[in-house]
PDB file of C-alpha atoms in Angstrom:
ATOM      1  CA  ALA T  17     187.552  91.424  94.786  1.00 47.00           C
ATOM      2  CA  THR T  18     185.962  89.260  97.468  1.00 51.00           C
ATOM      3  CA  SER T  19     182.795  90.663  99.039  1.00 57.00           C
ATOM      4  CA  ASP T  20     182.739  91.439 102.765  1.00 70.00           C
ATOM      5  CA  LYS T  21     179.571  89.342 102.958  1.00 69.00           C
ATOM      6  CA  MET T  22     181.594  86.284 101.924  1.00 78.00           C
ATOM      7  CA  ALA T  23     184.324  86.948 104.492  1.00 87.00           C
ATOM      8  CA  LYS T  24     184.883  84.366 107.220  1.00 92.00           C
ATOM      9  CA  GLY T  25     184.791  85.645 110.776  1.00 92.00           C
ATOM     10  CA  VAL T  26     184.942  84.302 114.327  1.00 92.00           C
ATOM     11  CA  ASP T  27     182.947  81.316 115.576  1.00 91.00           C
ATOM     12  CA  ALA T  28     181.458  81.004 119.072  1.00 93.00           C
ATOM     13  CA  GLU T  29     184.306  78.910 120.505  1.00 94.00           C
ATOM     14  CA  LEU T  30     186.978  81.338 119.332  1.00 95.00           C
ATOM     15  CA  LEU T  31     184.918  84.263 120.634  1.00 94.00           C
ATOM     16  CA  ARG T  32     184.974  82.739 124.131  1.00 94.00           C
ATOM     17  CA  LYS T  33     188.748  82.395 123.939  1.00 95.00           C
ATOM     18  CA  MET T  34     189.067  85.995 122.766  1.00 95.00           C
ATOM     19  CA  LYS T  35     187.160  87.204 125.830  1.00 93.00           C
ATOM     20  CA  SER T  36     189.553  85.319 128.114  1.00 92.00           C
ATOM     21  CA  TRP T  37     192.616  86.620 126.257  1.00 93.00           C
ATOM     22  CA  PHE T  38     191.289  90.166 126.522  1.00 93.00           C
ATOM     23  CA  ILE T  39     190.814  89.897 130.302  1.00 87.00           C
ATOM     24  CA  VAL T  40     194.322  88.504 130.733  1.00 88.00           C
ATOM     25  CA  SER T  41     195.768  91.275 128.565  1.00 90.00           C
ATOM     26  CA  ILE T  42     194.078  93.912 130.751  1.00 86.00           C
ATOM     27  CA  ARG T  43     194.815  92.323 134.091  1.00 79.00           C
ATOM     28  CA  ASP T  44     198.030  90.352 134.138  1.00 66.00           C
ATOM     29  CA  SER T  45     200.734  91.296 131.689  1.00 75.00           C
ATOM     30  CA  PRO T  46     202.155  94.106 129.509  1.00 85.00           C
ATOM     31  CA  LYS T  47     202.642  91.443 126.821  1.00 92.00           C
ATOM     32  CA  ALA T  48     199.716  89.237 125.868  1.00 93.00           C
ATOM     33  CA  LEU T  49     197.907  87.279 123.191  1.00 96.00           C
ATOM     34  CA  LEU T  50     194.787  88.884 121.729  1.00 96.00           C
ATOM     35  CA  PHE T  51     193.823  86.452 118.977  1.00 97.00           C
ATOM     36  CA  GLU T  52     194.894  83.120 117.531  1.00 97.00           C
ATOM     37  CA  ASN T  53     193.460  80.598 115.109  1.00 97.00           C
ATOM     38  CA  SER T  54     194.958  78.334 112.447  1.00 96.00           C
ATOM     39  CA  LEU T  55     195.780  81.327 110.221  1.00 97.00           C
ATOM     40  CA  LEU T  56     196.526  84.412 112.290  1.00 97.00           C
ATOM     41  CA  GLN T  57     198.084  85.266 115.621  1.00 98.00           C
ATOM     42  CA  VAL T  58     197.787  88.760 117.112  1.00 97.00           C
ATOM     43  CA  GLY T  59     199.915  89.779 120.081  1.00 97.00           C
ATOM     44  CA  VAL T  60     200.122  93.057 121.984  1.00 96.00           C
ATOM     45  CA  GLN T  61     202.717  94.895 124.015  1.00 96.00           C
ATOM     46  CA  LYS T  62     201.631  97.968 125.958  1.00 94.00           C
ATOM     47  CA  GLN T  63     202.919 100.584 128.366  1.00 93.00           C
ATOM     48  CA  PHE T  64     201.027 103.409 130.085  1.00 93.00           C
ATOM     49  CA  SER T  65     202.144 106.527 131.909  1.00 91.00           C
ATOM     50  CA  ASN T  66     199.675 109.056 133.322  1.00 91.00           C
ATOM     51  CA  PHE T  67     197.143 109.778 130.556  1.00 94.00           C
ATOM     52  CA  GLN T  68     199.201 108.365 127.658  1.00 95.00           C
ATOM     53  CA  GLY T  69     200.143 104.937 126.394  1.00 95.00           C
ATOM     54  CA  GLN T  70     202.252 103.183 123.777  1.00 95.00           C
ATOM     55  CA  ILE T  71     200.985 100.020 122.092  1.00 95.00           C
ATOM     56  CA  VAL T  72     202.659  97.623 119.675  1.00 95.00           C
ATOM     57  CA  LEU T  73     200.545  95.073 117.803  1.00 95.00           C
ATOM     58  CA  PHE T  74     202.109  92.003 116.201  1.00 95.00           C
ATOM     59  CA  TYR T  75     200.411  90.211 113.302  1.00 96.00           C
ATOM     60  CA  GLY T  76     201.725  86.726 112.548  1.00 97.00           C
ATOM     61  CA  ASN T  77     200.818  84.623 109.510  1.00 97.00           C
ATOM     62  CA  LYS T  78     200.586  80.953 110.546  1.00 97.00           C
ATOM     63  CA  ALA T  79     199.145  79.789 107.231  1.00 96.00           C
ATOM     64  CA  GLY T  80     200.855  78.081 104.324  1.00 95.00           C
ATOM     65  CA  HIS T  81     199.882  80.942 102.010  1.00 96.00           C
ATOM     66  CA  SER T  82     200.512  84.676 102.108  1.00 96.00           C
ATOM     67  CA  PHE T  83     198.019  87.251 103.411  1.00 96.00           C
ATOM     68  CA  ASP T  84     197.046  89.711 100.661  1.00 95.00           C
ATOM     69  CA  ASN T  85     195.367  93.124 101.082  1.00 94.00           C
ATOM     70  CA  PHE T  86     195.989  93.057 104.839  1.00 95.00           C
ATOM     71  CA  GLU T  87     194.219  96.036 106.444  1.00 93.00           C
ATOM     72  CA  VAL T  88     193.458  97.244 109.978  1.00 93.00           C
ATOM     73  CA  TRP T  89     190.820  99.840 110.990  1.00 92.00           C
ATOM     74  CA  TYR T  90     190.317 101.388 114.437  1.00 92.00           C
ATOM     75  CA  SER T  91     187.029 102.588 115.893  1.00 91.00           C
ATOM     76  CA  ASN T  92     186.443 106.030 117.376  1.00 85.00           C
ATOM     77  CA  THR T  93     186.015 105.888 121.142  1.00 91.00           C
ATOM     78  CA  PRO T  94     184.849 109.102 122.876  1.00 93.00           C
ATOM     79  CA  GLY T  95     187.382 109.980 125.555  1.00 94.00           C
ATOM     80  CA  LEU T  96     190.278 108.187 123.869  1.00 95.00           C
ATOM     81  CA  GLU T  97     192.578 109.367 121.078  1.00 95.00           C
ATOM     82  CA  ILE T  98     194.330 106.711 118.981  1.00 94.00           C
ATOM     83  CA  ASN T  99     197.175 107.682 116.657  1.00 93.00           C
ATOM     84  CA  GLN T 100     199.179 105.422 114.393  1.00 88.00           C
ATOM     85  CA  LEU T 101     202.841 106.237 114.965  1.00 84.00           C
ATOM     86  CA  GLU T 102     203.655 104.465 111.729  1.00 73.00           C
ATOM     87  CA  GLU T 103     201.482 103.272 108.893  1.00 72.00           C
ATOM     88  CA  ILE T 104     201.099  99.533 108.754  1.00 72.00           C
ATOM     89  CA  LYS T 105     203.638  98.291 106.188  1.00 72.00           C
ATOM     90  CA  CYS T 106     202.375  94.805 105.691  1.00 77.00           C
ATOM     91  CA  GLU T 107     199.748  94.872 102.971  1.00 83.00           C
ATOM     92  CA  ASN T 108     201.072  91.431 102.105  1.00 91.00           C
ATOM     93  CA  ILE T 109     202.335  89.168 104.899  1.00 94.00           C
ATOM     94  CA  GLY T 110     204.269  86.127 103.757  1.00 95.00           C
ATOM     95  CA  SER T 111     203.659  82.651 105.114  1.00 96.00           C
ATOM     96  CA  LYS T 112     205.237  82.103 108.565  1.00 96.00           C
ATOM     97  CA  THR T 113     206.232  85.768 108.887  1.00 95.00           C
ATOM     98  CA  GLN T 114     204.903  88.691 110.921  1.00 94.00           C
ATOM     99  CA  CYS T 115     204.695  92.462 110.930  1.00 93.00           C
ATOM    100  CA  LYS T 116     204.028  94.999 113.664  1.00 93.00           C
ATOM    101  CA  GLN T 117     202.263  98.304 114.143  1.00 93.00           C
ATOM    102  CA  ARG T 118     202.918 101.009 116.742  1.00 94.00           C
ATOM    103  CA  LEU T 119     200.135 103.147 118.244  1.00 95.00           C
ATOM    104  CA  SER T 120     199.902 105.939 120.777  1.00 96.00           C
ATOM    105  CA  VAL T 121     196.792 106.453 122.893  1.00 96.00           C
ATOM    106  CA  LYS T 122     195.692 109.342 125.091  1.00 96.00           C
ATOM    107  CA  CYS T 123     192.833 109.473 127.577  1.00 96.00           C
ATOM    108  CA  THR T 124     190.959 112.785 127.344  1.00 95.00           C
ATOM    109  CA  SER T 125     188.039 111.768 129.574  1.00 93.00           C
ATOM    110  CA  PRO T 126     186.891 108.589 131.368  1.00 88.00           C
ATOM    111  CA  PHE T 127     185.364 106.152 128.892  1.00 91.00           C
ATOM    112  CA  ILE T 128     183.302 102.987 129.275  1.00 88.00           C
ATOM    113  CA  GLN T 129     183.881 100.738 126.281  1.00 92.00           C
ATOM    114  CA  PRO T 130     187.348  99.720 125.054  1.00 94.00           C
ATOM    115  CA  PRO T 131     188.156 100.628 121.437  1.00 95.00           C
ATOM    116  CA  THR T 132     187.662  98.012 118.756  1.00 96.00           C
ATOM    117  CA  PHE T 133     189.602  97.313 115.597  1.00 95.00           C
ATOM    118  CA  LYS T 134     188.918  95.273 112.495  1.00 95.00           C
ATOM    119  CA  ILE T 135     191.403  93.089 110.606  1.00 96.00           C
ATOM    120  CA  SER T 136     190.785  92.108 106.993  1.00 95.00           C
ATOM    121  CA  PHE T 137     192.859  90.055 104.550  1.00 96.00           C
ATOM    122  CA  ASN T 138     192.695  87.511 101.750  1.00 96.00           C
ATOM    123  CA  CYS T 139     194.365  84.104 101.996  1.00 96.00           C
ATOM    124  CA  ASN T 140     194.360  81.496  99.229  1.00 95.00           C
ATOM    125  CA  GLY T 141     191.311  83.066  97.564  1.00 94.00           C
ATOM    126  CA  GLN T 142     189.233  83.414 100.741  1.00 95.00           C
ATOM    127  CA  LYS T 143     188.548  86.701 102.531  1.00 96.00           C
ATOM    128  CA  TYR T 144     188.735  86.863 106.339  1.00 97.00           C
ATOM    129  CA  MET T 145     187.532  89.625 108.634  1.00 96.00           C
ATOM    130  CA  TYR T 146     187.894  89.715 112.414  1.00 97.00           C
ATOM    131  CA  ASP T 147     186.644  92.196 115.023  1.00 96.00           C
ATOM    132  CA  LEU T 148     188.902  92.569 118.067  1.00 96.00           C
ATOM    133  CA  ARG T 149     189.098  94.772 121.151  1.00 95.00           C
ATOM    134  CA  LEU T 150     192.175  96.827 121.919  1.00 95.00           C
ATOM    135  CA  PRO T 151     193.219  96.168 125.552  1.00 94.00           C
ATOM    136  CA  VAL T 152     192.843  99.772 126.660  1.00 95.00           C
ATOM    137  CA  VAL T 153     190.326 100.610 129.395  1.00 92.00           C
ATOM    138  CA  ALA T 154     189.822 103.648 131.607  1.00 90.00           C
ATOM    139  CA  THR T 155     191.843 102.127 134.444  1.00 90.00           C
ATOM    140  CA  SER T 156     194.824 101.755 132.078  1.00 92.00           C
ATOM    141  CA  PHE T 157     195.347 105.443 132.919  1.00 92.00           C
ATOM    142  CA  ALA T 158     194.660 105.126 136.640  1.00 89.00           C
ATOM    143  CA  GLN T 159     197.058 106.031 139.418  1.00 89.00           C
ATOM    144  CA  PRO T 160     196.669 104.329 142.825  1.00 89.00           C
ATOM    145  CA  LEU T 161     195.179 106.729 145.358  1.00 86.00           C
ATOM    146  CA  THR T 162     196.265 106.101 148.948  1.00 87.00           C
ATOM    147  CA  LEU T 163     193.546 107.091 151.398  1.00 86.00           C
ATOM    148  CA  LYS T 164     192.574 106.465 154.969  1.00 84.00           C
ATOM    149  CA  ALA T 165     189.206 104.822 155.473  1.00 82.00           C
ATOM    150  CA  SER T 166     187.716 108.077 156.805  1.00 83.00           C
ATOM    151  CA  ASP T 167     188.997 110.061 153.803  1.00 87.00           C
ATOM    152  CA  PHE T 168     187.624 107.419 151.446  1.00 85.00           C
ATOM    153  CA  SER T 169     184.174 107.670 153.038  1.00 83.00           C
ATOM    154  CA  ASP T 170     184.220 111.483 152.804  1.00 86.00           C
ATOM    155  CA  LYS T 171     185.067 111.421 149.103  1.00 83.00           C
ATOM    156  CA  TRP T 172     182.499 108.712 148.409  1.00 81.00           C
ATOM    157  CA  ASN T 173     179.738 110.663 150.158  1.00 83.00           C
ATOM    158  CA  LYS T 174     180.579 113.800 148.161  1.00 83.00           C
ATOM    159  CA  MET T 175     179.862 111.980 144.885  1.00 76.00           C
ATOM    160  CA  ASN T 176     176.101 112.337 145.459  1.00 71.00           C
ATOM    161  CA  ASP T 177     174.219 111.635 142.212  1.00 69.00           C
ATOM    162  CA  ARG T 178     177.460 110.995 140.273  1.00 69.00           C
ATOM    163  CA  GLU T 179     177.776 107.565 141.843  1.00 67.00           C
ATOM    164  CA  GLU T 180     177.739 104.568 139.485  1.00 69.00           C
ATOM    165  CA  GLN T 181     177.331 101.199 141.142  1.00 67.00           C
ATOM    166  CA  THR T 182     177.645  97.611 139.971  1.00 70.00           C
ATOM    167  CA  ILE T 183     177.122  94.670 142.323  1.00 67.00           C
ATOM    168  CA  LEU T 184     178.962  91.361 141.829  1.00 64.00           C
ATOM    169  CA  GLN T 185     177.997  88.465 144.070  1.00 66.00           C
ATOM    170  CA  VAL T 186     180.860  86.474 145.636  1.00 61.00           C
ATOM    171  CA  ALA T 187     180.795  83.683 148.201  1.00 58.00           C
ATOM    172  CA  SER T 188     183.133  85.133 150.808  1.00 56.00           C
ATOM    173  CA  GLY T 189     185.841  87.620 151.646  1.00 56.00           C
ATOM    174  CA  ALA T 190     188.400  84.893 150.935  1.00 57.00           C
ATOM    175  CA  ILE T 191     187.420  85.028 147.266  1.00 56.00           C
ATOM    176  CA  LEU T 192     187.660  88.802 147.322  1.00 63.00           C
ATOM    177  CA  LYS T 193     191.177  88.592 148.715  1.00 68.00           C
ATOM    178  CA  LYS T 194     192.205  86.444 145.733  1.00 70.00           C
ATOM    179  CA  GLU T 195     191.327  89.406 143.531  1.00 70.00           C
ATOM    180  CA  PHE T 196     193.753  91.772 145.277  1.00 74.00           C
ATOM    181  CA  PRO T 197     196.320  91.419 142.438  1.00 75.00           C
ATOM    182  CA  THR T 198     193.585  92.255 139.921  1.00 75.00           C
ATOM    183  CA  LEU T 199     192.687  95.413 141.843  1.00 77.00           C
ATOM    184  CA  THR T 200     196.227  96.580 142.550  1.00 80.00           C
ATOM    185  CA  GLN T 201     198.231  95.396 139.535  1.00 77.00           C
ATOM    186  CA  GLY T 202     195.614  95.018 136.825  1.00 75.00           C
ATOM    187  CA  LEU T 203     193.221  97.872 137.613  1.00 79.00           C
ATOM    188  CA  ARG T 204     195.838 100.039 139.390  1.00 83.00           C
ATOM    189  CA  PHE T 205     193.848 100.648 142.564  1.00 86.00           C
ATOM    190  CA  ALA T 206     195.302 101.146 146.035  1.00 86.00           C
ATOM    191  CA  LEU T 207     193.674  99.221 148.851  1.00 83.00           C
ATOM    192  CA  VAL T 208     192.343 101.335 151.708  1.00 83.00           C
ATOM    193  CA  ASP T 209     193.670 100.182 155.100  1.00 71.00           C
ATOM    194  CA  CYS T 210     195.116  97.107 153.361  1.00 49.00           C
ATOM    195  CA  GLU T 211     197.214  96.274 156.434  1.00 53.00           C
ATOM    196  CA  ASN T 212     193.945  95.236 158.099  1.00 52.00           C
ATOM    197  CA  SER T 213     192.542  93.413 155.063  1.00 46.00           C
ATOM    198  CA  ASP T 214     192.680  90.050 156.870  1.00 48.00           C
ATOM    199  CA  LYS T 215     190.159  91.439 159.355  1.00 45.00           C
ATOM    200  CA  MET T 216     187.600  92.783 156.928  1.00 51.00           C
ATOM    201  CA  GLU T 217     184.359  93.780 158.552  1.00 53.00           C
ATOM    202  CA  ASN T 218     181.352  92.410 156.643  1.00 54.00           C
ATOM    203  CA  ASP T 219     183.693  91.225 153.898  1.00 61.00           C
ATOM    204  CA  VAL T 220     184.110  94.746 152.490  1.00 68.00           C
ATOM    205  CA  ILE T 221     187.194  95.846 150.578  1.00 75.00           C
ATOM    206  CA  LEU T 222     187.799  99.510 149.779  1.00 80.00           C
ATOM    207  CA  ALA T 223     190.085 100.593 146.955  1.00 84.00           C
ATOM    208  CA  ALA T 224     190.747 103.930 145.250  1.00 87.00           C
ATOM    209  CA  ALA T 225     192.397 105.319 142.134  1.00 89.00           C
ATOM    210  CA  ALA T 226     192.510 108.564 140.161  1.00 87.00           C
ATOM    211  CA  ILE T 227     192.227 108.494 136.372  1.00 87.00           C
ATOM    212  CA  ARG T 228     194.545 110.953 134.619  1.00 85.00           C
ATOM    213  CA  VAL T 229     193.263 112.749 131.523  1.00 91.00           C
ATOM    214  CA  GLY T 230     194.932 115.019 128.974  1.00 89.00           C
ATOM    215  CA  ALA T 231     193.692 117.777 126.696  1.00 77.00           C
ATOM    216  CA  ASN T 232     191.709 116.829 123.631  1.00 70.00           C
ATOM    217  CA  GLU T 233     193.823 117.766 120.602  1.00 59.00           C
ATOM    218  CA  GLU T 234     190.763 118.286 118.401  1.00 53.00           C
ATOM    219  CA  ALA T 235     189.349 120.781 120.910  1.00 46.00           C
ATOM    220  CA  LYS T 236     192.630 122.701 120.935  1.00 47.00           C
ATOM    221  CA  ARG T 237     192.751 123.281 117.189  1.00 44.00           C
ATOM    222  CA  PRO T 238     191.842 126.800 116.085  1.00 42.00           C
ATOM    223  CA  GLU T 239     188.954 127.401 113.743  1.00 39.00           C
TER     224      GLU T 239
END
């Protein structure tokens, strides 16, 4: 057996590409690329409804040799349940072929970090191990919340010490307007008073969404 310490992973250039692929997979499309190098391609197809989601992962062997001992592990993310709808049936993936895996996810509480998963396999005597992020974030379970500006301000003021704030510097409101599709389609927010968005005062954009959560199955189990 090949030691994990001898396994080849991801270099800096590929890591930068993976970050871009992850953002695209969250923001722009239900079908996206998560990973690709000279050996392996990983694609994802996802669909969300309320607090649940269905995910299909595709693993493609681009190499001239088979993948042996192909395994996938998923991390535990508080606030998110991940269930394999079918066990991965591709311990060995032949050259130029692919296999897929179906998952279900359920949001039980808002979470910060997306779940990660690890892929491991042997190819032509060399072990490879890659760490990836599953494109599931808290706003994957968001529903646009239509509010008037006054209602938005009331709800914001009632947050009190529960407020979490991050400041991103941008040059102008014109740049902010370019991100409208990211807010509305990618992050599933509704713009507040969007009919007046071309007349933004002080370059401020307001948007709102409600994150749906379901019951935690572990908490429901009897002792």
